[in-house]
mmCIF file of C-alpha atoms in Angstrom:
data_model
loop_
_atom_site.group_PDB
_atom_site.id
_atom_site.type_symbol
_atom_site.label_atom_id
_atom_site.label_comp_id
_atom_site.label_asym_id
_atom_site.label_seq_id
_atom_site.Cartn_x
_atom_site.Cartn_y
_atom_site.Cartn_z
ATOM 1 C CA MET P 1 -38.620 36.665 -9.942
ATOM 2 C CA ALA P 2 -40.858 39.681 -9.381
ATOM 3 C CA SER P 3 -44.554 39.980 -9.938
ATOM 4 C CA LEU P 4 -47.268 42.598 -9.262
ATOM 5 C CA VAL P 5 -49.841 40.255 -7.879
ATOM 6 C CA LYS P 6 -50.707 40.237 -4.200
ATOM 7 C CA ALA P 7 -48.191 38.279 -2.189
ATOM 8 C CA PRO P 8 -49.239 35.285 -0.122
ATOM 9 C CA PRO P 9 -48.999 35.428 3.708
ATOM 10 C CA THR P 10 -45.777 33.456 3.768
ATOM 11 C CA MET P 11 -43.857 35.728 1.380
ATOM 12 C CA SER P 12 -41.774 38.649 2.531
ATOM 13 C CA THR P 13 -42.759 42.126 1.159
ATOM 14 C CA ILE P 14 -40.328 44.987 0.656
ATOM 15 C CA ASN P 15 -41.603 48.586 0.124
ATOM 16 C CA VAL P 16 -39.156 50.929 -1.522
ATOM 17 C CA HIS P 17 -41.033 54.220 -1.197
ATOM 18 C CA GLN P 18 -39.991 54.712 2.419
ATOM 19 C CA VAL P 19 -36.316 54.891 1.389
ATOM 20 C CA HIS P 20 -37.017 57.529 -1.312
ATOM 21 C CA LEU P 21 -38.993 59.683 1.092
ATOM 22 C CA ARG P 22 -36.078 59.828 3.460
ATOM 23 C CA LYS P 23 -33.786 60.934 0.618
ATOM 24 C CA LEU P 24 -36.229 63.637 -0.379
ATOM 25 C CA LYS P 25 -36.316 65.049 3.152
ATOM 26 C CA LEU P 26 -32.530 65.159 3.229
ATOM 27 C CA LEU P 27 -32.388 67.002 -0.088
ATOM 28 C CA SER P 28 -35.009 69.546 0.987
ATOM 29 C CA ASN P 29 -32.943 70.376 4.042
ATOM 30 C CA LEU P 30 -29.885 70.942 1.901
ATOM 31 C CA ASN P 31 -31.918 73.167 -0.427
ATOM 32 C CA ILE P 32 -32.958 75.431 2.408
ATOM 33 C CA HIS P 33 -29.407 75.980 3.638
ATOM 34 C CA HIS P 34 -27.778 76.511 0.243
ATOM 35 C CA GLY P 35 -30.650 78.163 -1.561
ATOM 36 C CA LEU P 36 -30.877 75.497 -4.194
ATOM 37 C CA ARG P 37 -34.089 74.118 -5.542
ATOM 38 C CA PHE P 38 -34.360 70.675 -7.015
ATOM 39 C CA PRO P 39 -37.222 69.566 -9.163
ATOM 40 C CA LYS P 40 -39.734 67.256 -7.651
ATOM 41 C CA ILE P 41 -39.106 63.639 -8.309
ATOM 42 C CA HIS P 42 -42.180 61.519 -8.841
ATOM 43 C CA VAL P 43 -41.594 57.987 -7.573
ATOM 44 C CA ASN P 44 -43.909 55.228 -8.475
ATOM 45 C CA HIS P 45 -44.743 53.194 -5.406
ATOM 46 C CA THR P 46 -44.184 49.703 -6.532
ATOM 47 C CA THR P 47 -44.271 46.567 -4.486
ATOM 48 C CA VAL P 48 -41.584 44.016 -4.979
ATOM 49 C CA CYS P 49 -42.619 40.512 -4.082
ATOM 50 C CA CYS P 50 -40.060 37.832 -3.560
ATOM 51 C CA THR P 51 -40.932 34.228 -3.607
ATOM 52 C CA LYS P 52 -37.572 33.243 -2.217
ATOM 53 C CA LEU P 53 -36.652 33.950 1.366
ATOM 54 C CA THR P 54 -33.441 35.560 2.386
ATOM 55 C CA PRO P 55 -30.856 33.373 4.014
ATOM 56 C CA TRP P 56 -31.189 35.052 7.387
ATOM 57 C CA GLU P 57 -34.953 34.605 7.680
ATOM 58 C CA PRO P 58 -36.092 31.431 9.457
ATOM 59 C CA THR P 59 -38.444 29.033 7.805
ATOM 60 C CA PRO P 60 -42.074 29.458 8.861
ATOM 61 C CA ALA P 61 -43.125 27.106 11.641
ATOM 62 C CA THR P 62 -46.055 24.886 10.823
ATOM 63 C CA TYR P 63 -47.858 22.912 13.513
ATOM 64 C CA ALA P 64 -49.238 19.612 12.346
ATOM 65 C CA PRO P 65 -52.134 18.063 14.240
ATOM 66 C CA THR P 66 -51.432 14.911 16.211
ATOM 67 C CA ILE P 67 -53.540 11.888 16.910
ATOM 68 C CA ASP P 68 -54.327 11.011 20.506
ATOM 69 C CA ALA P 69 -54.369 7.560 22.090
ATOM 70 C CA GLY P 70 -58.022 6.955 21.157
ATOM 71 C CA GLY P 71 -57.396 7.569 17.463
ATOM 72 C CA ASN P 72 -59.161 10.938 17.436
ATOM 73 C CA LEU P 73 -57.619 13.820 15.557
ATOM 74 C CA LEU P 74 -56.899 16.753 17.795
ATOM 75 C CA LYS P 75 -58.410 20.047 16.799
ATOM 76 C CA LYS P 76 -55.910 22.369 15.195
ATOM 77 C CA THR P 77 -55.979 25.846 16.669
ATOM 78 C CA SER P 78 -54.670 29.118 15.339
ATOM 79 C CA ASN P 79 -51.883 29.143 17.876
ATOM 80 C CA ILE P 80 -49.586 26.292 18.782
ATOM 81 C CA PHE P 81 -49.616 27.287 22.446
ATOM 82 C CA GLU P 82 -53.407 26.984 22.676
ATOM 83 C CA THR P 83 -53.256 23.363 21.577
ATOM 84 C CA LEU P 84 -50.418 22.637 23.964
ATOM 85 C CA LYS P 85 -52.400 24.293 26.751
ATOM 86 C CA SER P 86 -55.423 22.139 25.971
ATOM 87 C CA GLU P 87 -53.247 19.020 26.108
ATOM 88 C CA ASP P 88 -51.821 20.112 29.444
ATOM 89 C CA THR P 89 -55.298 20.677 30.871
ATOM 90 C CA ASP P 90 -56.349 17.214 29.689
ATOM 91 C CA GLU P 91 -53.349 15.601 31.355
ATOM 92 C CA ALA P 92 -53.678 17.652 34.551
ATOM 93 C CA PRO P 93 -56.594 15.660 36.119
ATOM 94 C CA ALA P 94 -54.735 12.388 35.569
ATOM 95 C CA THR P 95 -51.573 13.670 37.198
ATOM 96 C CA ASN P 96 -53.526 15.240 40.041
ATOM 97 C CA SER P 97 -55.377 11.987 40.714
ATOM 98 C CA GLU P 98 -52.098 10.079 40.736
ATOM 99 C CA GLU P 99 -50.576 12.564 43.147
ATOM 100 C CA LEU P 100 -53.623 12.332 45.416
ATOM 101 C CA SER P 101 -53.490 8.544 45.362
ATOM 102 C CA ASP P 102 -49.797 8.640 46.178
ATOM 103 C CA THR P 103 -50.418 11.004 49.070
ATOM 104 C CA LYS P 104 -53.288 8.944 50.418
ATOM 105 C CA ASN P 105 -51.692 5.521 50.108
ATOM 106 C CA PRO P 106 -48.893 6.045 52.657
ATOM 107 C CA PRO P 107 -51.261 6.959 55.545
ATOM 108 C CA LEU P 108 -53.495 4.013 54.693
ATOM 109 C CA MET P 109 -50.532 1.649 54.641
ATOM 110 C CA GLN P 110 -49.235 3.041 57.899
ATOM 111 C CA PHE P 111 -52.663 2.617 59.460
ATOM 112 C CA GLN P 112 -52.785 -0.947 58.146
ATOM 113 C CA PHE P 113 -49.369 -1.645 59.695
ATOM 114 C CA LEU P 114 -50.774 -0.475 63.033
ATOM 115 C CA LYS P 115 -53.632 -2.966 62.722
ATOM 116 C CA TRP P 116 -51.423 -6.005 62.305
ATOM 117 C CA PRO P 117 -50.207 -6.199 65.940
ATOM 118 C CA MET P 118 -53.850 -6.151 67.099
ATOM 119 C CA TRP P 119 -54.367 -9.636 65.674
ATOM 120 C CA LEU P 120 -52.015 -10.959 68.353
ATOM 121 C CA LEU P 121 -52.455 -8.310 71.036
ATOM 122 C CA GLY P 122 -56.240 -8.669 71.295
ATOM 123 C CA PRO P 123 -56.350 -12.451 71.936
ATOM 124 C CA SER P 124 -53.341 -12.215 74.237
ATOM 125 C CA LEU P 125 -55.103 -9.566 76.287
ATOM 126 C CA LEU P 126 -58.246 -11.687 76.452
ATOM 127 C CA LEU P 127 -56.222 -14.701 77.583
ATOM 128 C CA THR P 128 -54.353 -12.705 80.234
ATOM 129 C CA THR P 129 -57.430 -11.085 81.779
ATOM 130 C CA GLY P 130 -59.791 -14.031 81.516
ATOM 131 C CA MET P 131 -58.061 -17.372 81.709
ATOM 132 C CA VAL P 132 -54.941 -16.708 83.749
ATOM 133 C CA PRO P 133 -56.689 -15.494 86.961
ATOM 134 C CA THR P 134 -59.276 -18.260 86.791
ATOM 135 C CA LEU P 135 -56.978 -21.170 85.951
ATOM 136 C CA TRP P 136 -53.746 -20.298 87.777
ATOM 137 C CA LEU P 137 -54.883 -18.195 90.701
ATOM 138 C CA PRO P 138 -55.566 -20.397 93.765
ATOM 139 C CA LEU P 139 -59.219 -20.372 94.737
ATOM 140 C CA SER P 140 -58.313 -20.160 98.421
ATOM 141 C CA SER P 141 -56.730 -16.735 97.866
ATOM 142 C CA VAL P 142 -60.022 -15.387 96.528
ATOM 143 C CA PHE P 143 -62.652 -17.317 98.439
ATOM 144 C CA LEU P 144 -62.543 -16.640 102.186
ATOM 145 C CA GLY P 145 -65.906 -18.096 103.111
ATOM 146 C CA PRO P 146 -69.605 -17.350 102.526
ATOM 147 C CA ASN P 147 -69.280 -13.615 103.100
ATOM 148 C CA ILE P 148 -69.345 -10.323 101.231
ATOM 149 C CA ALA P 149 -65.544 -10.150 100.935
ATOM 150 C CA SER P 150 -65.486 -13.340 98.907
ATOM 151 C CA LEU P 151 -68.316 -12.008 96.749
ATOM 152 C CA LEU P 152 -66.425 -8.804 96.031
ATOM 153 C CA SER P 153 -63.233 -10.729 95.244
ATOM 154 C CA LEU P 154 -65.030 -12.885 92.688
ATOM 155 C CA ILE P 155 -66.700 -9.831 91.155
ATOM 156 C CA GLY P 156 -63.261 -8.203 90.884
ATOM 157 C CA LEU P 157 -61.962 -11.142 88.849
ATOM 158 C CA ASP P 158 -64.937 -10.858 86.520
ATOM 159 C CA CYS P 159 -64.394 -7.103 86.161
ATOM 160 C CA ILE P 160 -60.801 -7.750 85.065
ATOM 161 C CA PHE P 161 -62.115 -10.138 82.415
ATOM 162 C CA ASN P 162 -64.754 -7.629 81.323
ATOM 163 C CA LEU P 163 -62.053 -4.995 80.817
ATOM 164 C CA GLY P 164 -60.018 -7.362 78.654
ATOM 165 C CA ALA P 165 -63.118 -8.424 76.695
ATOM 166 C CA THR P 166 -64.036 -4.792 76.004
ATOM 167 C CA LEU P 167 -60.545 -4.001 74.704
ATOM 168 C CA PHE P 168 -60.593 -7.161 72.607
ATOM 169 C CA LEU P 169 -63.921 -6.221 70.997
ATOM 170 C CA LEU P 170 -62.662 -2.715 70.256
ATOM 171 C CA MET P 171 -59.555 -4.105 68.543
ATOM 172 C CA ALA P 172 -61.649 -6.598 66.592
ATOM 173 C CA ASP P 173 -63.957 -3.794 65.461
ATOM 174 C CA SER P 174 -60.974 -1.738 64.315
ATOM 175 C CA CYS P 175 -59.510 -4.649 62.343
ATOM 176 C CA SER P 176 -62.838 -5.426 60.671
ATOM 177 C CA ARG P 177 -63.272 -1.899 59.350
ATOM 178 C CA PRO P 178 -62.243 -1.203 55.712
ATOM 179 C CA GLN P 179 -58.929 0.513 54.952
ATOM 180 C CA ASN P 180 -60.629 3.346 53.102
ATOM 181 C CA GLN P 181 -62.298 5.594 55.647
ATOM 182 C CA ALA P 182 -64.737 6.854 53.030
ATOM 183 C CA GLN P 183 -66.336 3.418 52.808
ATOM 184 C CA THR P 184 -69.059 2.627 55.297
ATOM 185 C CA CYS P 185 -69.163 -0.670 57.149
ATOM 186 C CA ASN P 186 -72.583 -1.133 58.727
ATOM 187 C CA SER P 187 -73.361 -4.693 59.791
ATOM 188 C CA LYS P 188 -76.863 -5.507 60.999
ATOM 189 C CA PRO P 189 -77.642 -8.910 62.541
ATOM 190 C CA PRO P 190 -80.771 -10.701 61.312
ATOM 191 C CA LEU P 191 -83.936 -10.341 63.330
ATOM 192 C CA SER P 192 -84.106 -14.093 63.958
ATOM 193 C CA TYR P 193 -80.606 -14.006 65.426
ATOM 194 C CA LYS P 194 -81.562 -11.169 67.764
ATOM 195 C CA PHE P 195 -84.669 -13.001 68.904
ATOM 196 C CA TRP P 196 -82.874 -16.282 69.560
ATOM 197 C CA ASN P 197 -79.982 -14.607 71.336
ATOM 198 C CA MET P 198 -82.232 -12.592 73.633
ATOM 199 C CA VAL P 199 -84.327 -15.658 74.467
ATOM 200 C CA ALA P 200 -81.200 -17.660 75.356
ATOM 201 C CA THR P 201 -79.738 -14.853 77.463
ATOM 202 C CA ILE P 202 -82.955 -14.071 79.330
ATOM 203 C CA SER P 203 -83.491 -17.789 80.002
ATOM 204 C CA GLY P 204 -80.040 -18.023 81.572
ATOM 205 C CA PHE P 205 -80.952 -15.000 83.694
ATOM 206 C CA VAL P 206 -84.445 -16.094 84.760
ATOM 207 C CA ILE P 207 -83.645 -19.680 85.767
ATOM 208 C CA PRO P 208 -81.363 -18.718 88.726
ATOM 209 C CA LEU P 209 -83.874 -16.084 89.858
ATOM 210 C CA MET P 210 -86.720 -18.624 89.848
ATOM 211 C CA THR P 211 -84.505 -21.015 91.795
ATOM 212 C CA LEU P 212 -83.713 -18.342 94.389
ATOM 213 C CA LEU P 213 -87.396 -17.462 94.707
ATOM 214 C CA GLY P 214 -88.299 -21.141 95.191
ATOM 215 C CA SER P 215 -85.635 -21.465 97.861
ATOM 216 C CA GLN P 216 -86.849 -18.366 99.709
ATOM 217 C CA LYS P 217 -90.468 -19.570 99.545
ATOM 218 C CA GLY P 218 -89.535 -22.961 100.957
ATOM 219 C CA ILE P 219 -90.388 -24.874 97.792
ATOM 220 C CA LEU P 220 -86.819 -26.142 97.415
ATOM 221 C CA GLN P 221 -85.346 -27.852 100.443
ATOM 222 C CA PRO P 222 -82.991 -27.491 102.159
ATOM 223 C CA GLN P 223 -83.144 -23.742 101.968
ATOM 224 C CA LEU P 224 -80.077 -21.823 100.792
ATOM 225 C CA PRO P 225 -79.331 -18.423 102.389
ATOM 226 C CA PHE P 226 -78.948 -15.370 100.194
ATOM 227 C CA ILE P 227 -75.208 -14.743 100.789
ATOM 228 C CA PRO P 228 -74.059 -18.247 99.730
ATOM 229 C CA PHE P 229 -76.372 -18.018 96.735
ATOM 230 C CA ALA P 230 -74.860 -14.620 95.809
ATOM 231 C CA VAL P 231 -71.336 -16.026 96.145
ATOM 232 C CA LEU P 232 -72.186 -18.937 93.828
ATOM 233 C CA LEU P 233 -74.227 -17.153 91.138
ATOM 234 C CA GLY P 234 -73.920 -13.403 91.833
ATOM 235 C CA PRO P 235 -70.903 -12.809 89.534
ATOM 236 C CA TYR P 236 -72.552 -14.982 86.886
ATOM 237 C CA MET P 237 -75.714 -12.880 86.824
ATOM 238 C CA LEU P 238 -73.778 -9.606 86.898
ATOM 239 C CA LEU P 239 -71.617 -10.528 83.907
ATOM 240 C CA LEU P 240 -74.704 -11.779 82.075
ATOM 241 C CA SER P 241 -76.242 -8.316 82.470
ATOM 242 C CA VAL P 242 -73.045 -6.755 81.091
ATOM 243 C CA GLN P 243 -73.228 -9.096 78.089
ATOM 244 C CA ILE P 244 -76.811 -8.029 77.332
ATOM 245 C CA LEU P 245 -75.784 -4.379 77.455
ATOM 246 C CA THR P 246 -72.742 -4.980 75.225
ATOM 247 C CA GLU P 247 -74.777 -6.826 72.614
ATOM 248 C CA LEU P 248 -77.392 -4.077 72.514
ATOM 249 C CA LEU P 249 -74.645 -1.522 71.932
ATOM 250 C CA THR P 250 -73.079 -3.535 69.089
ATOM 251 C CA TRP P 251 -76.494 -3.870 67.446
ATOM 252 C CA HIS P 252 -77.158 -0.157 67.827
ATOM 253 C CA TRP P 253 -73.741 0.864 66.440
ATOM 254 C CA GLN P 254 -73.973 -1.800 63.685
ATOM 255 C CA SER P 255 -70.526 -3.059 64.567
ATOM 256 C CA PRO P 256 -69.175 -6.173 62.816
ATOM 257 C CA VAL P 257 -68.277 -7.714 66.212
ATOM 258 C CA TRP P 258 -71.921 -8.528 67.039
ATOM 259 C CA LEU P 259 -71.220 -12.108 65.917
ATOM 260 C CA VAL P 260 -68.299 -12.750 68.274
ATOM 261 C CA THR P 261 -69.547 -10.842 71.332
ATOM 262 C CA PRO P 262 -71.704 -13.670 72.773
ATOM 263 C CA ILE P 263 -68.971 -16.231 72.060
ATOM 264 C CA VAL P 264 -66.447 -14.266 74.134
ATOM 265 C CA TYR P 265 -68.755 -13.955 77.134
ATOM 266 C CA GLU P 266 -70.229 -17.443 76.927
ATOM 267 C CA SER P 267 -66.803 -19.047 76.888
ATOM 268 C CA TYR P 268 -65.902 -17.295 80.122
ATOM 269 C CA ARG P 269 -69.335 -18.113 81.552
ATOM 270 C CA LEU P 270 -68.490 -21.790 81.439
ATOM 271 C CA LEU P 271 -65.454 -21.064 83.618
ATOM 272 C CA GLN P 272 -67.677 -19.115 86.015
ATOM 273 C CA LEU P 273 -70.091 -22.002 86.410
ATOM 274 C CA MET P 274 -67.313 -24.552 86.852
ATOM 275 C CA ARG P 275 -65.877 -22.303 89.557
ATOM 276 C CA GLY P 276 -69.361 -22.206 91.124
ATOM 277 C CA LEU P 277 -69.385 -26.012 91.270
ATOM 278 C CA LYS P 278 -66.106 -25.991 93.200
ATOM 279 C CA LEU P 279 -67.367 -23.330 95.588
ATOM 280 C CA GLY P 280 -70.620 -25.263 96.071
ATOM 281 C CA ALA P 281 -68.676 -28.277 97.244
ATOM 282 C CA GLU P 282 -66.773 -26.116 99.773
ATOM 283 C CA LEU P 283 -69.960 -24.414 100.972
ATOM 284 C CA SER P 284 -71.829 -27.708 101.264
ATOM 285 C CA ALA P 285 -74.546 -26.356 98.985
ATOM 286 C CA PRO P 286 -77.780 -28.341 98.587
ATOM 287 C CA THR P 287 -77.985 -30.975 95.881
ATOM 288 C CA TRP P 288 -80.630 -29.085 93.929
ATOM 289 C CA MET P 289 -78.264 -26.107 93.722
ATOM 290 C CA LEU P 290 -75.462 -28.205 92.255
ATOM 291 C CA HIS P 291 -77.848 -29.802 89.757
ATOM 292 C CA MET P 292 -79.057 -26.381 88.745
ATOM 293 C CA ILE P 293 -75.459 -25.207 88.088
ATOM 294 C CA ARG P 294 -74.770 -28.346 86.028
ATOM 295 C CA GLY P 295 -77.924 -27.640 84.047
ATOM 296 C CA LEU P 296 -76.714 -24.091 83.365
ATOM 297 C CA VAL P 297 -73.371 -25.455 82.153
ATOM 298 C CA SER P 298 -75.141 -27.777 79.729
ATOM 299 C CA TRP P 299 -77.460 -24.972 78.598
ATOM 300 C CA TRP P 300 -74.636 -22.579 77.787
ATOM 301 C CA ILE P 301 -72.643 -25.264 75.973
ATOM 302 C CA LEU P 302 -75.705 -25.753 73.776
ATOM 303 C CA ILE P 303 -76.025 -22.006 73.200
ATOM 304 C CA LEU P 304 -72.324 -21.756 72.401
ATOM 305 C CA GLY P 305 -72.663 -24.514 69.806
ATOM 306 C CA VAL P 306 -75.554 -22.647 68.190
ATOM 307 C CA GLN P 307 -73.450 -19.479 68.116
ATOM 308 C CA LEU P 308 -70.622 -21.314 66.359
ATOM 309 C CA MET P 309 -73.115 -22.686 63.847
ATOM 310 C CA SER P 310 -74.271 -19.141 63.157
ATOM 311 C CA VAL P 311 -70.655 -18.086 62.556
ATOM 312 C CA ALA P 312 -70.278 -20.883 59.983
ATOM 313 C CA TRP P 313 -73.562 -19.879 58.332
ATOM 314 C CA PHE P 314 -72.546 -16.242 58.179
ATOM 315 C CA ALA P 315 -69.161 -17.154 56.645
ATOM 316 C CA GLY P 316 -70.914 -19.154 53.925
ATOM 317 C CA PHE P 317 -73.396 -16.343 53.336
ATOM 318 C CA ALA P 318 -70.574 -13.822 52.973
ATOM 319 C CA ALA P 319 -68.750 -16.138 50.523
ATOM 320 C CA ARG P 320 -71.876 -16.511 48.369
ATOM 321 C CA SER P 321 -72.462 -12.770 48.359
ATOM 322 C CA TRP P 322 -68.869 -12.143 47.320
ATOM 323 C CA GLN P 323 -69.125 -14.670 44.475
ATOM 324 C CA GLN P 324 -72.347 -13.092 43.211
ATOM 325 C CA HIS P 325 -70.770 -9.649 43.358
ATOM 326 C CA SER P 326 -67.663 -10.848 41.502
ATOM 327 C CA SER P 327 -69.724 -12.569 38.802
ATOM 328 C CA ALA P 328 -71.910 -9.487 38.366
ATOM 329 C CA ALA P 329 -68.827 -7.269 38.082
ATOM 330 C CA SER P 330 -67.164 -9.563 35.527
ATOM 331 C CA GLY P 331 -70.387 -9.924 33.528
ATOM 332 C CA GLY P 332 -70.966 -6.156 33.503
#
């Protein structure tokens, strides 16, 4: 069916005047060669519009808008590829985040696998360097008499323990850190804990010094020479100074191991003082010296009990904080 109205965009339009013009050019060329003249043919330029498509023409592609997961109708664009491009750009951040998470998870898991042996290696190292030399090594092989050689031998045993304790604290700090390196883990001890701990440590340091001063002044009788006194309590005072320095560093670095540092050193300090009691019996130390060492043993057992109470309090405090955080997250 043919009509003279303007065809819609989807209809095919066929112009016939181009075919007639070509025929006219061909005829004019023939007229020049043969000397013939043909009258001019007036052709009306008509437009034939077909509503039906030819069999070889494909059907026009229409792009229907789709509905996304949220129920929102996607905006229909003039070109199908623009809409597809917009969908690809929307899905690109999600895929990129998944790829980044997949690339980051394997290193974190590998790093976590490396942390697991530290749970057994750290305590084993502390046991090997601290308890084995003190409990199984014969005292006669270390103590050779009230002289400087015996003092250096005892200090060497304590240095071995200090090396193991340092490695243990480093492993404990590594295990207490979060898996994600972007998260910060700053742990500050309370001010009351710092005050109590410093008072207890300084008291354990001052009492032997006051006893030595009283012995040198003649207040305590019988008098004890300096070398036997150094053999009995010299390693104790040296390791106590190392403990003070280690605790100050853990407080300054805000390491989570500030709670276990005094427990590690105080446990070994009890072994030091018990060793001092044995050496006092071999050196025939005065009675007041032996009583003073027994008093230090009792004092540090008390301090160790307070430290364990603080660990229990901190565990309960952490559990309450976690419950409050979980309830706030679920309520929000």
